[in-house]
PDB file of C-alpha atoms in Angstrom:
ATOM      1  CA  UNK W   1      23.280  16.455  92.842  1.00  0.00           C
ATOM      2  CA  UNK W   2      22.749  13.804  94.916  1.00  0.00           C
ATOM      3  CA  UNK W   3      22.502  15.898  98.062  1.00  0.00           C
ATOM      4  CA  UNK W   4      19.845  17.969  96.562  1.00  0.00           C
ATOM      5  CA  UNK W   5      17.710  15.376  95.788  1.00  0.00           C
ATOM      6  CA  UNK W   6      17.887  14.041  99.791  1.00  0.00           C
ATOM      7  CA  UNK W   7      17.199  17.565 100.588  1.00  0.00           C
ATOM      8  CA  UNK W   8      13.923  17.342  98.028  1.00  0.00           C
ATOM      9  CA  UNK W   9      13.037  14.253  99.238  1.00  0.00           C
ATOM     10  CA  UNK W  10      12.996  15.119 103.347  1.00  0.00           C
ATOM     11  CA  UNK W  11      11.303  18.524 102.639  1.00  0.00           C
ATOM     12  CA  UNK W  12       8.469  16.942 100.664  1.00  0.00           C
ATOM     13  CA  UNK W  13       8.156  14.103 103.215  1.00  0.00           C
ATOM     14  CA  UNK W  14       8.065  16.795 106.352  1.00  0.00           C
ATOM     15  CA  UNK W  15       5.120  18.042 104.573  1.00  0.00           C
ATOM     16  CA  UNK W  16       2.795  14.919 104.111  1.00  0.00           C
ATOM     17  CA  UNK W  17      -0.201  15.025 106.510  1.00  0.00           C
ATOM     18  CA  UNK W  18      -3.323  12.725 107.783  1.00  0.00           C
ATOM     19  CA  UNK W  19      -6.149  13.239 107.058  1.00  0.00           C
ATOM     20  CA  UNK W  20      -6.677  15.221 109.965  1.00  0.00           C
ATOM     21  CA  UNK W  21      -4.416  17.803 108.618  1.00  0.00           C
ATOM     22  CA  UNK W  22      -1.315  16.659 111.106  1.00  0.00           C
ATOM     23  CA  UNK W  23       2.020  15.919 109.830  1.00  0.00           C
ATOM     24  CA  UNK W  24       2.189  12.415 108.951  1.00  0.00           C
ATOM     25  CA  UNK W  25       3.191   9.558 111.892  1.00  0.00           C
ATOM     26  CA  UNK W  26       7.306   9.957 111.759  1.00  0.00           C
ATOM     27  CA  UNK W  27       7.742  11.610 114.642  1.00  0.00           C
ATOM     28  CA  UNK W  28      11.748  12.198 112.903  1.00  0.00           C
ATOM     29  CA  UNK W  29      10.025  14.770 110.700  1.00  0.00           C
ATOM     30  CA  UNK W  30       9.006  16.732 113.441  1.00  0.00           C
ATOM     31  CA  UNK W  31      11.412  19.490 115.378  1.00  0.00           C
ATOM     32  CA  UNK W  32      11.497  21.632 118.733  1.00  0.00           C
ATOM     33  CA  UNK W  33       7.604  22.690 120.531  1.00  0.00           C
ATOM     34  CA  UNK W  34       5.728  20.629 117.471  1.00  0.00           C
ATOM     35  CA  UNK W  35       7.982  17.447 118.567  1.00  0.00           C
ATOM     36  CA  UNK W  36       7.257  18.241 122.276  1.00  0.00           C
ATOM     37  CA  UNK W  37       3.642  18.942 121.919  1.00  0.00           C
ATOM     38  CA  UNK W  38       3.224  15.396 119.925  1.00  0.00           C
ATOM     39  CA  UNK W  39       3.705  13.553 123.452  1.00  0.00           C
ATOM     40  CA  UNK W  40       5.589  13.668 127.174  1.00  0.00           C
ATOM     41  CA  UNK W  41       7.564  10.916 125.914  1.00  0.00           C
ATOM     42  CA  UNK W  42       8.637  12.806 122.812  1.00  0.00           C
ATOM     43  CA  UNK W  43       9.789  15.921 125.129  1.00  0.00           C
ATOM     44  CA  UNK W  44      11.723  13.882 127.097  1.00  0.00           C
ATOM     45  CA  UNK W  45      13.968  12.451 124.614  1.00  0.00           C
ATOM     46  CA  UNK W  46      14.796  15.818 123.252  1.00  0.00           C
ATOM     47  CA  UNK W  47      17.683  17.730 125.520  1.00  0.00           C
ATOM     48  CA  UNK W  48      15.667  20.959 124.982  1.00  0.00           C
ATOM     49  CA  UNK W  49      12.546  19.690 125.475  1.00  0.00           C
ATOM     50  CA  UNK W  50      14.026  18.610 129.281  1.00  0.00           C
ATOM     51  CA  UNK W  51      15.946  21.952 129.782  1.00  0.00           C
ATOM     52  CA  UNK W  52      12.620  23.820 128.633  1.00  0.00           C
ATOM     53  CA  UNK W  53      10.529  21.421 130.922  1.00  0.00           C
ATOM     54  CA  UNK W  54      12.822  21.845 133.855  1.00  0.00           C
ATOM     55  CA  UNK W  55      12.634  25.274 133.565  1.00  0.00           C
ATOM     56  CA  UNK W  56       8.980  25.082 133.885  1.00  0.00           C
ATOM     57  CA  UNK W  57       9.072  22.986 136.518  1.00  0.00           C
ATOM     58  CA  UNK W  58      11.369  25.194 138.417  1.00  0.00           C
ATOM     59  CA  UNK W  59       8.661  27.918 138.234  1.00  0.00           C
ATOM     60  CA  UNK W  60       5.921  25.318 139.665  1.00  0.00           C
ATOM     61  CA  UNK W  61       8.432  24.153 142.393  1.00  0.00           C
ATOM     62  CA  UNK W  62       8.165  20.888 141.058  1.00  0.00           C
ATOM     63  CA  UNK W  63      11.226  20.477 139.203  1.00  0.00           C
ATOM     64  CA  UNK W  64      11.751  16.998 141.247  1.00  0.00           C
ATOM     65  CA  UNK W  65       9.515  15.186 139.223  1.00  0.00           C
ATOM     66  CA  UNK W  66      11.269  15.326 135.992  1.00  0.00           C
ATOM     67  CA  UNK W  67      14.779  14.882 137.739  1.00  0.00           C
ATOM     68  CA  UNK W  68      13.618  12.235 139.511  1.00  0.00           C
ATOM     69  CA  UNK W  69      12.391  10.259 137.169  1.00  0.00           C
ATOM     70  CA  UNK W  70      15.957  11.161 134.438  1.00  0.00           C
ATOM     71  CA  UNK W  71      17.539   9.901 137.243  1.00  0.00           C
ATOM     72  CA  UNK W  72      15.751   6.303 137.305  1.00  0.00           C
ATOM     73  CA  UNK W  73      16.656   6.133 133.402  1.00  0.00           C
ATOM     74  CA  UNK W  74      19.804   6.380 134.067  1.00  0.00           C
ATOM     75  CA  UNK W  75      19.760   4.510 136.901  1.00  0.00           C
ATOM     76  CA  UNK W  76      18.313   1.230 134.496  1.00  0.00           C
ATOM     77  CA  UNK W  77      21.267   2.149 132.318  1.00  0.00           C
ATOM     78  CA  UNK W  78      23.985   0.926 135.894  1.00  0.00           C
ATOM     79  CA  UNK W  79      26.082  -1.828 134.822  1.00  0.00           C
ATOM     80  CA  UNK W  80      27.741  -3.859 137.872  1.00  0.00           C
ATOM     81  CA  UNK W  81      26.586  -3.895 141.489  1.00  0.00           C
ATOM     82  CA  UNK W  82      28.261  -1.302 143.219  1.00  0.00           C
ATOM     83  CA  UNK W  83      27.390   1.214 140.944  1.00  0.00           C
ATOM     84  CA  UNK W  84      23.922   0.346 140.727  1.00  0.00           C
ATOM     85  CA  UNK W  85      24.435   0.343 144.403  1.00  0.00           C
ATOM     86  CA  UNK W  86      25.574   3.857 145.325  1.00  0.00           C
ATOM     87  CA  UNK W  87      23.307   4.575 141.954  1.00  0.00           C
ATOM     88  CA  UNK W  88      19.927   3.526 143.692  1.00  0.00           C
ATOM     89  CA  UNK W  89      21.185   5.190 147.434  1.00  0.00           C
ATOM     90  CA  UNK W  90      21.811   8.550 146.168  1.00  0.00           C
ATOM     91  CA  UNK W  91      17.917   8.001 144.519  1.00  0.00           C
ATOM     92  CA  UNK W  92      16.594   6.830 147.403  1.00  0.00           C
ATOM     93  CA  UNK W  93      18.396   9.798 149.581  1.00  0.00           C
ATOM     94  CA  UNK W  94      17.886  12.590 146.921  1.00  0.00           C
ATOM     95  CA  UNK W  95      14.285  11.847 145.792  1.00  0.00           C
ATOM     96  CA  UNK W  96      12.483   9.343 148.424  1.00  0.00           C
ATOM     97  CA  UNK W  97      14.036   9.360 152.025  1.00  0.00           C
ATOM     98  CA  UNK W  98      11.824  11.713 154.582  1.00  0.00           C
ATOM     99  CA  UNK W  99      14.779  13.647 154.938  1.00  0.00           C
ATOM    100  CA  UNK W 100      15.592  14.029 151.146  1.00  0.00           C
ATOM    101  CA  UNK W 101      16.482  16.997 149.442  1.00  0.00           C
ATOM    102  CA  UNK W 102      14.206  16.799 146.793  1.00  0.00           C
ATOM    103  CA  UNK W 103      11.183  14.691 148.107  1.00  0.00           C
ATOM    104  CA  UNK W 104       9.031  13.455 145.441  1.00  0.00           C
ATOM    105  CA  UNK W 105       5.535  12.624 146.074  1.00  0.00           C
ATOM    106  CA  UNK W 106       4.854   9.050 145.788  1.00  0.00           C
ATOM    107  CA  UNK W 107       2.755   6.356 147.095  1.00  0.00           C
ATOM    108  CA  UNK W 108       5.136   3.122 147.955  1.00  0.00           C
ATOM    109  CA  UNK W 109       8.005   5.006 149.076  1.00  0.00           C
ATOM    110  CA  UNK W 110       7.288   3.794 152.293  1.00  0.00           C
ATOM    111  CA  UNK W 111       8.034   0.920 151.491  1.00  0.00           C
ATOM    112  CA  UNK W 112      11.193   1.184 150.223  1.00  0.00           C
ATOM    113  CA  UNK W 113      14.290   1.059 152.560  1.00  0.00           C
ATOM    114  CA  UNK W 114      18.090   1.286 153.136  1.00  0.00           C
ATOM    115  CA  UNK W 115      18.537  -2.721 153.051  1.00  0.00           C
ATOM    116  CA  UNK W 116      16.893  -2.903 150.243  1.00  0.00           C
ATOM    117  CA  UNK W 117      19.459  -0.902 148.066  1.00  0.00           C
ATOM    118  CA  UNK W 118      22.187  -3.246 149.147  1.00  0.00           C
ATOM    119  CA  UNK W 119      20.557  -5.727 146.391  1.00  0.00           C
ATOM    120  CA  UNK W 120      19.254  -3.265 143.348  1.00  0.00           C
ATOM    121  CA  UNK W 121      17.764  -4.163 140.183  1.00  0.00           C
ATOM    122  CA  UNK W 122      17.544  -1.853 137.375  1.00  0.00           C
ATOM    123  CA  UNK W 123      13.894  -1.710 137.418  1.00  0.00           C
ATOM    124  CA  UNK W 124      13.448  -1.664 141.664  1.00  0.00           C
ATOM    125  CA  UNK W 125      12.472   2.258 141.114  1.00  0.00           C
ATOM    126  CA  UNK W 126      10.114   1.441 138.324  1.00  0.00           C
ATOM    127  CA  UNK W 127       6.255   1.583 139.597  1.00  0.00           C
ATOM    128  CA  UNK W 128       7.786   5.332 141.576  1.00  0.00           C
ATOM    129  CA  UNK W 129       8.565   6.168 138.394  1.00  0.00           C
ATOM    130  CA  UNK W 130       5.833   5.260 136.424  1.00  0.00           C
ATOM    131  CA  UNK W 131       3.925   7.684 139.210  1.00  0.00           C
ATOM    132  CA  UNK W 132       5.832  10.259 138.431  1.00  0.00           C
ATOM    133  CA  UNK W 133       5.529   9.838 134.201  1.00  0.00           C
ATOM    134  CA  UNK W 134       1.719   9.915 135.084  1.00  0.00           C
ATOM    135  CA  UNK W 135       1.525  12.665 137.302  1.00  0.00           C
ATOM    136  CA  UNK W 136       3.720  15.141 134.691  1.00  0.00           C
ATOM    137  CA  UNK W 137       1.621  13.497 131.861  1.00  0.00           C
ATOM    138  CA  UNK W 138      -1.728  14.339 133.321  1.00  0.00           C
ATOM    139  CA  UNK W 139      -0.529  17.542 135.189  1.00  0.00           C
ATOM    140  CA  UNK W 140       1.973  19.580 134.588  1.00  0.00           C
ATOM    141  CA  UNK W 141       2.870  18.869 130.934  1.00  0.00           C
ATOM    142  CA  UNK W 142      -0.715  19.948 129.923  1.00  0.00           C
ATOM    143  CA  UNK W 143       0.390  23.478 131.457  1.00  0.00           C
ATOM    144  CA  UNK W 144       3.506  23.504 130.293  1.00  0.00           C
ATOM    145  CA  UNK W 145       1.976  23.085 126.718  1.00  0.00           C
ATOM    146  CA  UNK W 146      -0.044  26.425 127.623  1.00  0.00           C
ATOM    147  CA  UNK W 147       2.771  28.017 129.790  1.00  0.00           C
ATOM    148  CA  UNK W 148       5.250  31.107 128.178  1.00  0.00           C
ATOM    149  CA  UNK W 149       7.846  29.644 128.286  1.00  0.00           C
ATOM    150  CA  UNK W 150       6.307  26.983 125.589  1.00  0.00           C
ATOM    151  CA  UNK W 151       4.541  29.327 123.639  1.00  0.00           C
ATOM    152  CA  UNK W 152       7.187  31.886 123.087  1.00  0.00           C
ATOM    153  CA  UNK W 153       9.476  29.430 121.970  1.00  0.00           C
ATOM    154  CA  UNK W 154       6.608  28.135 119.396  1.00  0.00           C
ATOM    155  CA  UNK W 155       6.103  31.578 118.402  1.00  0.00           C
ATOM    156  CA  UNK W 156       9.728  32.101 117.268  1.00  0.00           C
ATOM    157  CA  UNK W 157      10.142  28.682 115.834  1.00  0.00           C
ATOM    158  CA  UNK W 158       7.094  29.601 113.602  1.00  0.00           C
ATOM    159  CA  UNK W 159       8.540  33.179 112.840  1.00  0.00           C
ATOM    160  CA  UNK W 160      11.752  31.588 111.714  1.00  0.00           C
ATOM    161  CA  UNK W 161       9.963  28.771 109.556  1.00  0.00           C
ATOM    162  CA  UNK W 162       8.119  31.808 108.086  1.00  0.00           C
ATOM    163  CA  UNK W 163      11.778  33.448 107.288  1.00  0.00           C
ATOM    164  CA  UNK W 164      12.546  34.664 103.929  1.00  0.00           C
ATOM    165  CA  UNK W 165      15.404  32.542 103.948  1.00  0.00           C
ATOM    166  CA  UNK W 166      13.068  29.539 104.717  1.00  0.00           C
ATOM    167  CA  UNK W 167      10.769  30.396 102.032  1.00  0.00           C
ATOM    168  CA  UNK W 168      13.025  30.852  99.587  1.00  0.00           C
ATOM    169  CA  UNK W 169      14.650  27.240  99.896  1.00  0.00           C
ATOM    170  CA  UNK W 170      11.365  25.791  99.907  1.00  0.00           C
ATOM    171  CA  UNK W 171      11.020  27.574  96.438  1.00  0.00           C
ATOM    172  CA  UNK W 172      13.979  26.542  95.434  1.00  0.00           C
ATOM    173  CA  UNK W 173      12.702  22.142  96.801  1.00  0.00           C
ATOM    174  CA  UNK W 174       9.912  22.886  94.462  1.00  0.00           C
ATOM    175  CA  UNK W 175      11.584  24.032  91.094  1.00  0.00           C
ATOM    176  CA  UNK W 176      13.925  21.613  91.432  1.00  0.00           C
ATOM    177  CA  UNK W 177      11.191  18.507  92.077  1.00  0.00           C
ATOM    178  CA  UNK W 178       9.324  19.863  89.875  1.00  0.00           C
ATOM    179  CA  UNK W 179      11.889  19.948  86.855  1.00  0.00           C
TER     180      UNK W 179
END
């Protein structure tokens, strides 16, 4: 019994809106494309949302951005000196270097150099990075929002939320709150 009543008790708080007609402020409540669309931030704590994103990215030859900036999260995340060391040189080499791999665009890289990796802080890559938030916040996360890879997943999430299987448990939520 007790298990049902949790059950009740998250379905009827998933649907509580604003007054605007949006699901109410825990972002918890919400899953998949509705959790993404709420905010970059939101997409990039979900491991989909970043596989989904990357795979966007890919398509807009921009996939550096994202990785780049994963990369300086876990890079604040380096315990002990020689791992935030060889941490913050294969950053600097991969993403900011003018012979790197994956060159991100960024203003300040310049200034940035080899000696200065031989005493790294966790948050040494953290105005690059805020650059790079910025630039997928105002850029390409509006189009991935609009792209098809985005939608099509949003489409099938709705067509399984309209399941008769889903439908039918939410009858069952409401006989059973409302007994």
């Amino acid at each position: 019994p007790g298990s049902i009543s949790f059950f009740v008790c998250c379905f009827f708080f998933t649907e509580i809106n604003d007054s605007e007609g949006h699901p109410s402020s825990s972002h918890q409540t919400l899953k998949g494309t509705s959790k993404w669309a709420s905010s970059l931030e939101s997409l990039l704590e979900d491991p989909e949302g970043v596989k989904r994103f990357r795979e966007f990215l890919k398509k807009e030859f921009s996939e550096e951005n994202v990785l780049f900036w994963l990369a300086c999260e876990e890079f604040k995340k380096t315990q002990g000196k020689k791992q935030m060391q060889e941490k913050a040189k294969d950053i600097y080499m991969t993403f900011l270097s003018s012979k790197a791999s994956s060159q991100v665009n960024v203003e300040g890289q310049s200034r940035l150099n080899e000696t200065m990796l031989e005493t790294p802080h966790p948050l040494m890559f953290q105005k690059l990075q805020d650059q790079i938030f910025n630039l997928m916040k105002y850029d390409s996360y509006s189009r991935f929002l609009k792209s098809d890879i985005f939608l099509n997943l949003k489409k099938s999430e709705e067509q399984e939320d309209n399941s008769p299987e889903a439908q039918t448990a939410a009858k069952r939520a409401s006989r059973i709150y409302n007994t």
